XYZ file of N, CA, C and O in Angstrom:
628
model
N 27.865 -21.956 6.715
C 28.015 -21.196 5.480
C 27.076 -19.998 5.530
O 25.902 -20.124 5.834
N 27.582 -18.828 5.226
C 26.792 -17.600 5.253
C 26.481 -17.172 3.834
O 27.358 -17.136 2.987
N 25.216 -16.873 3.593
C 24.795 -16.377 2.279
C 24.862 -14.863 2.297
O 24.334 -14.229 3.189
N 25.507 -14.284 1.318
C 25.658 -12.837 1.239
C 24.833 -12.326 0.068
O 25.061 -12.689 -1.066
N 23.848 -11.485 0.380
C 22.956 -10.900 -0.639
C 23.652 -9.690 -1.241
O 23.962 -8.730 -0.545
N 23.931 -9.726 -2.535
C 24.626 -8.635 -3.213
C 23.766 -8.085 -4.327
O 22.709 -8.632 -4.638
N 24.227 -7.021 -4.940
C 23.536 -6.451 -6.088
C 23.460 -7.486 -7.200
O 22.444 -7.618 -7.880
N 24.515 -8.256 -7.372
C 24.520 -9.301 -8.398
C 23.463 -10.356 -8.097
O 22.783 -10.852 -9.001
N 23.303 -10.692 -6.825
C 22.268 -11.652 -6.438
C 20.894 -11.108 -6.766
O 20.046 -11.807 -7.322
N 20.653 -9.840 -6.424
C 19.362 -9.207 -6.713
C 19.099 -9.185 -8.211
O 17.974 -9.450 -8.665
N 20.121 -8.881 -9.002
C 19.958 -8.852 -10.457
C 19.631 -10.245 -10.990
O 18.790 -10.405 -11.871
N 20.286 -11.262 -10.442
C 20.019 -12.635 -10.881
C 18.591 -13.045 -10.539
O 17.905 -13.675 -11.339
N 18.128 -12.657 -9.352
C 16.748 -12.969 -8.959
C 15.772 -12.273 -9.894
O 14.798 -12.865 -10.349
N 16.021 -11.000 -10.195
C 15.144 -10.245 -11.100
C 15.130 -10.883 -12.483
O 14.082 -10.995 -13.117
N 16.303 -11.316 -12.959
C 16.387 -11.959 -14.264
C 15.596 -13.264 -14.277
O 14.836 -13.527 -15.197
N 15.747 -14.059 -13.219
C 15.000 -15.306 -13.144
C 13.497 -15.053 -13.080
O 12.713 -15.767 -13.687
N 13.081 -14.040 -12.365
C 11.657 -13.709 -12.298
C 11.144 -13.328 -13.674
O 10.031 -13.685 -14.056
N 11.952 -12.613 -14.441
C 11.552 -12.226 -15.790
C 11.456 -13.417 -16.720
O 10.545 -13.516 -17.527
N 12.397 -14.354 -16.587
C 12.395 -15.537 -17.432
C 11.202 -16.424 -17.088
O 10.536 -16.976 -17.948
N 10.887 -16.518 -15.803
C 9.798 -17.384 -15.369
C 8.439 -16.733 -15.566
O 7.428 -17.385 -15.465
N 8.416 -15.446 -15.825
C 7.138 -14.740 -15.942
C 6.806 -14.066 -14.632
O 7.460 -14.261 -13.626
N 5.805 -13.275 -14.632
C 5.396 -12.538 -13.447
C 4.723 -13.472 -12.463
O 4.126 -14.450 -12.841
N 4.785 -13.118 -11.211
C 4.093 -13.891 -10.192
C 3.319 -12.951 -9.296
O 3.851 -11.963 -8.834
N 2.090 -13.269 -9.038
C 1.251 -12.433 -8.185
C 1.049 -13.087 -6.831
O 0.067 -12.839 -6.166
N 1.977 -13.911 -6.386
C 1.814 -14.602 -5.129
C 1.819 -13.651 -3.945
O 1.193 -13.927 -2.942
N 2.493 -12.513 -4.036
C 2.596 -11.593 -2.919
C 1.283 -10.875 -2.652
O 1.017 -10.488 -1.539
N 0.464 -10.677 -3.645
C -0.801 -9.982 -3.479
C -1.875 -10.743 -4.247
O -1.627 -11.268 -5.316
N -3.087 -10.783 -3.692
C -4.147 -11.494 -4.406
C -4.533 -10.763 -5.677
O -4.452 -9.540 -5.743
N -4.946 -11.495 -6.726
C -5.340 -10.844 -7.969
C -6.650 -10.088 -7.803
O -7.467 -10.429 -6.956
N -6.804 -9.020 -8.592
C -8.052 -8.281 -8.605
C -9.006 -8.995 -9.533
O -8.610 -9.468 -10.577
N -10.234 -9.063 -9.150
C -11.240 -9.599 -10.054
C -12.350 -8.578 -10.193
O -12.837 -8.060 -9.195
N -12.724 -8.261 -11.426
C -13.767 -7.260 -11.622
C -15.126 -7.833 -11.255
O -15.325 -9.040 -11.284
N -16.067 -6.956 -10.895
C -17.416 -7.440 -10.639
C -18.004 -8.033 -11.912
O -17.580 -7.707 -13.008
N -19.011 -8.885 -11.801
C -19.573 -9.553 -12.974
C -20.119 -8.598 -14.024
O -20.249 -8.955 -15.170
N -20.434 -7.361 -13.653
C -21.034 -6.422 -14.594
C -20.011 -5.754 -15.508
O -20.361 -4.907 -16.310
N -18.713 -6.111 -15.395
C -17.694 -5.477 -16.236
C -17.986 -5.725 -17.712
O -18.332 -6.829 -18.107
N -17.833 -4.675 -18.517
C -18.105 -4.802 -19.947
C -16.884 -4.399 -20.745
O -15.978 -3.768 -20.227
N -16.886 -4.742 -21.998
C -15.780 -4.391 -22.887
C -15.741 -2.896 -23.101
O -16.736 -2.215 -23.018
N -14.555 -2.395 -23.410
C -14.365 -0.968 -23.622
C -14.563 -0.603 -25.083
O -14.464 -1.441 -25.967
N -14.814 0.680 -25.363
C -14.998 1.162 -26.735
C -13.723 1.078 -27.584
O -12.693 0.674 -27.090
N -13.766 1.504 -28.861
C -12.641 1.418 -29.799
C -11.384 2.178 -29.375
O -11.424 2.963 -28.460
N -10.258 1.954 -30.083
C -8.955 2.496 -29.713
C -8.880 4.014 -29.562
O -9.572 4.747 -30.221
N -7.960 4.408 -28.657
C -7.687 5.828 -28.434
C -6.193 6.054 -28.556
O -5.407 5.159 -28.296
N -5.768 7.254 -28.932
C -4.339 7.521 -29.038
C -3.681 7.545 -27.664
O -4.320 7.820 -26.666
N -2.392 7.233 -27.624
C -1.607 7.248 -26.402
C -0.693 8.457 -26.458
O -0.133 8.782 -27.498
N -0.508 9.099 -25.307
C 0.374 10.256 -25.221
C 1.815 9.809 -25.481
O 2.129 8.639 -25.382
N 2.704 10.773 -25.729
C 4.109 10.483 -26.009
C 4.833 9.868 -24.839
O 4.310 9.765 -23.744
N 6.070 9.467 -25.063
C 6.865 8.815 -24.038
C 7.687 9.787 -23.203
O 8.452 9.374 -22.359
N 7.543 11.082 -23.440
C 8.316 12.072 -22.705
C 7.838 12.114 -21.257
O 6.699 12.450 -20.974
N 8.729 11.750 -20.315
C 8.332 11.696 -18.920
C 8.135 13.083 -18.314
O 7.596 13.208 -17.225
N 8.546 14.143 -18.969
C 8.389 15.478 -18.422
C 7.235 16.217 -19.085
O 7.156 17.421 -19.028
N 6.327 15.496 -19.706
C 5.223 16.126 -20.411
C 4.312 16.876 -19.441
O 4.239 16.541 -18.267
N 3.605 17.876 -19.902
C 2.733 18.667 -19.040
C 1.490 17.881 -18.622
O 1.269 16.769 -19.068
N 0.681 18.508 -17.770
C -0.542 17.871 -17.285
C -1.379 17.363 -18.451
O -1.442 17.984 -19.503
N -2.005 16.228 -18.253
C -2.802 15.612 -19.307
C -4.280 15.743 -18.992
O -4.674 15.958 -17.859
N -5.089 15.609 -20.006
C -6.531 15.583 -19.831
C -6.933 14.174 -19.430
O -6.279 13.213 -19.785
N -8.026 14.048 -18.703
C -8.472 12.701 -18.331
C -8.843 11.877 -19.562
O -9.073 12.419 -20.624
N -8.936 10.572 -19.386
C -9.226 9.683 -20.502
C -7.969 9.370 -21.281
O -7.988 9.292 -22.494
N -6.834 9.183 -20.579
C -5.550 9.018 -21.256
C -4.717 7.914 -20.612
O -4.931 7.538 -19.464
N -3.761 7.419 -21.379
C -2.740 6.479 -20.905
C -1.401 7.145 -21.164
O -1.023 7.358 -22.310
N -0.699 7.510 -20.109
C 0.542 8.266 -20.242
C 1.595 7.736 -19.274
O 1.272 7.084 -18.274
N 2.848 8.054 -19.558
C 3.929 7.722 -18.649
C 3.822 8.599 -17.404
O 3.533 9.789 -17.497
N 4.078 8.004 -16.257
C 4.073 8.750 -14.999
C 5.234 9.744 -15.005
O 6.301 9.467 -15.524
N 5.012 10.893 -14.416
C 6.058 11.900 -14.226
C 5.802 12.603 -12.908
O 4.666 12.589 -12.394
N 6.840 13.201 -12.315
C 6.664 13.922 -11.066
C 5.627 15.021 -11.244
O 5.691 15.779 -12.203
N 4.683 15.097 -10.340
C 3.632 16.109 -10.398
C 2.407 15.680 -11.182
O 1.428 16.421 -11.261
N 2.435 14.505 -11.772
C 1.329 14.044 -12.626
C 0.023 13.897 -11.858
O -1.043 14.257 -12.357
N 0.091 13.385 -10.654
C -1.128 13.131 -9.881
C -1.851 14.442 -9.575
O -3.046 14.577 -9.826
N -1.122 15.414 -9.060
C -1.733 16.694 -8.695
C -2.219 17.455 -9.924
O -3.195 18.194 -9.859
N -1.559 17.266 -11.055
C -1.884 18.023 -12.261
C -3.025 17.408 -13.081
O -3.477 18.009 -14.042
N -3.475 16.231 -12.682
C -4.457 15.513 -13.494
C -5.783 15.374 -12.748
O -5.834 14.770 -11.683
N -6.851 15.907 -13.328
C -8.167 15.756 -12.696
C -8.758 14.373 -12.980
O -8.275 13.651 -13.847
N -9.770 14.009 -12.229
C -10.490 12.767 -12.491
C -9.909 11.572 -11.767
O -9.087 11.695 -10.866
N -10.333 10.394 -12.178
C -9.880 9.135 -11.590
C -8.477 8.830 -12.106
O -8.210 8.936 -13.296
N -7.599 8.451 -11.187
C -6.207 8.191 -11.538
C -5.793 6.800 -11.068
O -6.059 6.430 -9.931
N -5.145 6.057 -11.969
C -4.634 4.726 -11.639
C -3.162 4.654 -12.017
O -2.781 5.053 -13.116
N -2.344 4.169 -11.108
C -0.925 3.933 -11.382
C -0.777 2.467 -11.758
O -1.131 1.582 -10.985
N -0.255 2.213 -12.953
C -0.051 0.855 -13.457
C 1.445 0.573 -13.378
O 2.228 1.123 -14.133
N 1.852 -0.273 -12.427
C 3.263 -0.610 -12.250
C 3.627 -1.682 -13.275
O 3.279 -2.848 -13.136
N 4.328 -1.249 -14.307
C 4.597 -2.013 -15.521
C 6.081 -2.343 -15.620
O 6.931 -1.508 -15.329
N 6.374 -3.565 -16.027
C 7.757 -3.960 -16.327
C 7.786 -4.483 -17.758
O 6.952 -5.309 -18.136
N 8.717 -3.989 -18.533
C 8.778 -4.370 -19.951
C 9.026 -5.862 -20.139
O 8.635 -6.434 -21.145
N 9.663 -6.513 -19.177
C 9.975 -7.930 -19.270
C 8.829 -8.823 -18.774
O 8.915 -10.048 -18.829
N 7.760 -8.231 -18.272
C 6.646 -8.983 -17.676
C 5.568 -9.273 -18.725
O 4.956 -8.344 -19.251
N 5.304 -10.529 -19.040
C 4.302 -10.843 -20.058
C 2.891 -10.378 -19.680
O 2.128 -9.947 -20.544
N 2.537 -10.431 -18.415
C 1.206 -9.976 -17.984
C 1.083 -8.463 -18.139
O 0.024 -7.952 -18.515
N 2.160 -7.728 -17.850
C 2.162 -6.268 -18.037
C 1.988 -5.931 -19.515
O 1.227 -5.024 -19.872
N 2.695 -6.656 -20.361
C 2.579 -6.414 -21.802
C 1.162 -6.712 -22.291
O 0.621 -5.977 -23.122
N 0.533 -7.771 -21.760
C -0.841 -8.096 -22.141
C -1.800 -6.974 -21.738
O -2.660 -6.568 -22.525
N -1.643 -6.479 -20.511
C -2.522 -5.405 -20.045
C -2.300 -4.138 -20.864
O -3.264 -3.499 -21.298
N -1.053 -3.803 -21.131
C -0.776 -2.607 -21.923
C -1.355 -2.740 -23.336
O -1.944 -1.793 -23.869
N -1.234 -3.909 -23.926
C -1.783 -4.138 -25.267
C -3.301 -3.905 -25.269
O -3.839 -3.288 -26.189
N -3.970 -4.371 -24.224
C -5.421 -4.183 -24.158
C -5.778 -2.714 -23.909
O -6.751 -2.212 -24.466
N -5.001 -2.032 -23.104
C -5.233 -0.599 -22.877
C -5.109 0.155 -24.198
O -5.941 0.997 -24.533
N -4.065 -0.156 -24.956
C -3.821 0.534 -26.229
C -4.876 0.192 -27.284
O -5.148 0.993 -28.174
N -5.473 -0.973 -27.180
C -6.464 -1.406 -28.169
C -7.870 -0.890 -27.869
O -8.771 -1.069 -28.671
N -8.044 -0.259 -26.716
C -9.366 0.198 -26.299
C -9.316 1.666 -25.881
O -8.246 2.243 -25.776
N -10.466 2.228 -25.619
C -10.560 3.633 -25.236
C -10.760 3.759 -23.733
O -11.671 3.144 -23.172
N -9.923 4.558 -23.129
C -10.074 4.851 -21.708
C -11.179 5.894 -21.589
O -11.172 6.895 -22.303
N -12.134 5.686 -20.698
C -13.257 6.623 -20.603
C -12.828 8.019 -20.144
O -11.821 8.172 -19.456
N -13.615 9.003 -20.535
C -13.380 10.365 -20.064
C -13.368 10.360 -18.545
O -14.123 9.628 -17.903
N -12.503 11.185 -17.978
C -12.418 11.277 -16.525
C -11.539 10.216 -15.893
O -11.517 10.075 -14.681
N -10.803 9.449 -16.698
C -9.968 8.363 -16.191
C -8.585 8.469 -16.821
O -8.473 8.551 -18.041
N -7.546 8.494 -16.000
C -6.175 8.532 -16.503
C -5.396 7.369 -15.907
O -5.427 7.159 -14.697
N -4.731 6.605 -16.764
C -3.873 5.507 -16.332
C -2.434 5.958 -16.550
O -2.044 6.303 -17.668
N -1.661 5.964 -15.462
C -0.247 6.332 -15.539
C 0.594 5.066 -15.563
O 0.490 4.229 -14.664
N 1.420 4.929 -16.572
C 2.345 3.798 -16.681
C 3.579 4.137 -15.837
O 4.283 5.109 -16.100
N 3.817 3.336 -14.800
C 4.939 3.548 -13.886
C 5.944 2.425 -14.115
O 5.583 1.245 -14.046
N 7.197 2.776 -14.370
C 8.227 1.767 -14.597
C 8.529 1.042 -13.288
O 9.077 1.622 -12.351
N 8.143 -0.211 -13.238
C 8.308 -1.016 -12.026
C 9.770 -1.091 -11.576
O 10.058 -1.034 -10.384
N 10.682 -1.219 -12.516
C 12.089 -1.411 -12.169
C 12.773 -0.150 -11.655
O 13.656 -0.232 -10.816
N 12.373 1.025 -12.143
C 13.075 2.242 -11.737
C 12.329 3.086 -10.707
O 12.933 3.920 -10.052
N 11.051 2.862 -10.522
C 10.261 3.691 -9.602
C 10.225 3.080 -8.203
O 9.156 2.873 -7.619
N 11.388 2.830 -7.632
C 11.456 2.168 -6.325
C 10.804 3.005 -5.226
O 10.166 2.454 -4.329
N 10.944 4.317 -5.286
C 10.334 5.172 -4.266
C 8.800 5.059 -4.295
O 8.159 4.938 -3.250
N 8.217 5.082 -5.504
C 6.762 4.929 -5.626
C 6.319 3.529 -5.188
O 5.283 3.372 -4.539
N 7.101 2.521 -5.540
C 6.759 1.158 -5.121
C 6.731 1.063 -3.607
O 5.818 0.464 -3.026
N 7.713 1.669 -2.958
C 7.751 1.641 -1.495
C 6.595 2.432 -0.906
O 5.946 1.981 0.046
N 6.312 3.593 -1.471
C 5.237 4.443 -0.955
C 3.899 3.709 -0.951
O 3.114 3.829 -0.013
N 3.619 2.961 -2.020
C 2.330 2.292 -2.159
C 2.374 0.800 -1.811
O 1.384 0.093 -1.992
N 3.522 0.320 -1.335
C 3.627 -1.085 -0.941
C 3.494 -2.047 -2.099
O 2.954 -3.141 -1.945
N 3.998 -1.664 -3.257
C 3.913 -2.504 -4.454
C 5.071 -3.498 -4.444
O 6.236 -3.104 -4.396
N 4.732 -4.787 -4.500
C 5.757 -5.827 -4.463
C 5.784 -6.692 -5.713
O 6.621 -7.582 -5.827
N 4.851 -6.446 -6.619
C 4.793 -7.260 -7.830
C 4.309 -6.387 -8.989
O 3.489 -5.478 -8.805
N 4.852 -6.642 -10.165
C 4.420 -5.904 -11.352
C 2.983 -6.270 -11.696
O 2.461 -7.248 -11.184
N 2.349 -5.486 -12.525
C 0.935 -5.584 -12.899
C 0.034 -5.112 -11.750
O -1.152 -5.355 -11.735
N 0.631 -4.437 -10.758
C -0.147 -3.858 -9.665
C -0.741 -2.539 -10.132
O -0.077 -1.748 -10.796
N -1.994 -2.319 -9.763
C -2.692 -1.066 -10.051
C -2.997 -0.401 -8.713
O -3.529 -1.044 -7.808
N -2.624 0.885 -8.590
C -2.938 1.650 -7.392
C -3.786 2.840 -7.829
O -3.355 3.641 -8.657
N -4.997 2.931 -7.281
C -5.892 4.053 -7.559
C -5.613 5.108 -6.501
O -5.554 4.791 -5.306
N -5.407 6.350 -6.939
C -5.040 7.423 -6.019
C -5.991 8.608 -6.138
O -6.601 8.820 -7.185
N -6.065 9.388 -5.048
C -6.863 10.608 -5.084
C -5.992 11.773 -5.558
O -4.817 11.564 -5.907
N -6.524 12.979 -5.546
C -5.802 14.145 -6.048
C -4.527 14.462 -5.268
O -3.634 15.119 -5.777
N -4.460 13.999 -4.006
C -3.271 14.233 -3.183
C -2.284 13.069 -3.234
O -1.272 13.081 -2.541
N -2.597 12.060 -4.021
C -1.705 10.908 -4.147
C -1.929 9.844 -3.095
O -1.153 8.898 -2.995
N -2.978 9.974 -2.299
C -3.294 8.951 -1.300
C -3.916 7.745 -1.999
O -4.791 7.908 -2.843
N -3.478 6.555 -1.603
C -4.018 5.336 -2.197
C -5.466 5.137 -1.775
O -5.799 5.222 -0.597
N -6.318 4.893 -2.762
C -7.731 4.610 -2.515
C -8.000 3.112 -2.554
O -8.858 2.608 -1.841
N -7.293 2.412 -3.417
C -7.433 0.963 -3.578
C -6.205 0.449 -4.317
O -5.529 1.212 -5.010
N -5.936 -0.841 -4.154
C -4.769 -1.432 -4.806
C -5.066 -2.894 -5.077
O -5.741 -3.554 -4.297
N -4.572 -3.385 -6.196
C -4.717 -4.795 -6.508
C -3.836 -5.169 -7.679
O -3.188 -4.319 -8.288
N -3.801 -6.445 -7.974
C -2.976 -6.967 -9.057
C -3.882 -7.494 -10.157
O -4.753 -8.325 -9.902
N -3.707 -7.006 -11.358
C -4.477 -7.488 -12.509
C -3.658 -8.580 -13.194
O -3.129 -8.393 -14.276
N -3.553 -9.702 -12.543
C -2.738 -10.792 -13.070
C -3.575 -11.791 -13.860
O -3.169 -12.263 -14.906
N -4.766 -12.094 -13.368
C -5.611 -13.082 -14.036
C -6.471 -12.483 -15.139
O -6.864 -13.178 -16.057
N -6.799 -11.201 -15.030
C -7.622 -10.535 -16.036
C -6.907 -9.260 -16.470
O -7.102 -8.201 -15.891
N -6.055 -9.388 -17.461
C -5.224 -8.266 -17.914
C -5.950 -7.470 -18.995
O -5.503 -7.393 -20.139
N -7.078 -6.847 -18.600
C -7.845 -6.056 -19.539
C -8.137 -4.677 -18.980
O -8.183 -4.487 -17.756
N -8.338 -3.733 -19.892
C -8.726 -2.389 -19.484
C -10.069 -2.436 -18.768
O -10.283 -1.724 -17.784
N -10.975 -3.294 -19.212
C -12.282 -3.417 -18.573
C -12.132 -3.794 -17.101
O -12.810 -3.245 -16.231
N -11.209 -4.706 -16.785
C -10.975 -5.107 -15.400
C -10.372 -3.954 -14.608
O -10.736 -3.728 -13.449
N -9.458 -3.211 -15.223
C -8.833 -2.067 -14.558
C -9.887 -1.022 -14.218
O -9.929 -0.496 -13.098
N -10.781 -0.728 -15.136
C -11.839 0.261 -14.913
C -12.840 -0.239 -13.877
O -13.237 0.490 -12.971
N -13.221 -1.501 -13.981
C -14.213 -2.075 -13.074
C -13.720 -2.113 -11.621
O -14.527 -2.026 -10.696
N -12.417 -2.226 -11.417
C -11.857 -2.314 -10.068
C -11.670 -0.950 -9.409
O -11.351 -0.876 -8.226
N -11.876 0.123 -10.156
C -11.690 1.474 -9.625
C -12.693 1.736 -8.501
O -13.849 1.340 -8.600
N -12.258 2.405 -7.442
C -13.158 2.714 -6.327
C -14.199 3.757 -6.723
O -14.052 4.494 -7.637
């Protein structure tokens, strides 16, 4: 008997993964150093327009083409899936706290950003990739066990 992998099969697997919750088995979870501290009070989030212009550091915005080159400071790509409970937990904590000046977190749609996932070797949602001004990966990990902004900041290179 031959098993044929189809688009329908892939969709069923994705649906089952969503129902079962996220899994970080493909990559080890990131753990912040013991000195990680809580973040300051809430900050506003930029709009959902994916074609928005360059942002100032200290922001949480949707990823858009050209965002990395247009944004100064520390940059983290957060591969987020709306169906992933761990992604929702991390996003909730990001929204409830203030991202420090000089730090920008880009929300990347895990399901539609296949080219970015391939470029950075992302195989599981809740993956964070820290990049330099040219888009080169500096560090990568999964915030599965500690879905907090403090952990995301503490893991930055």
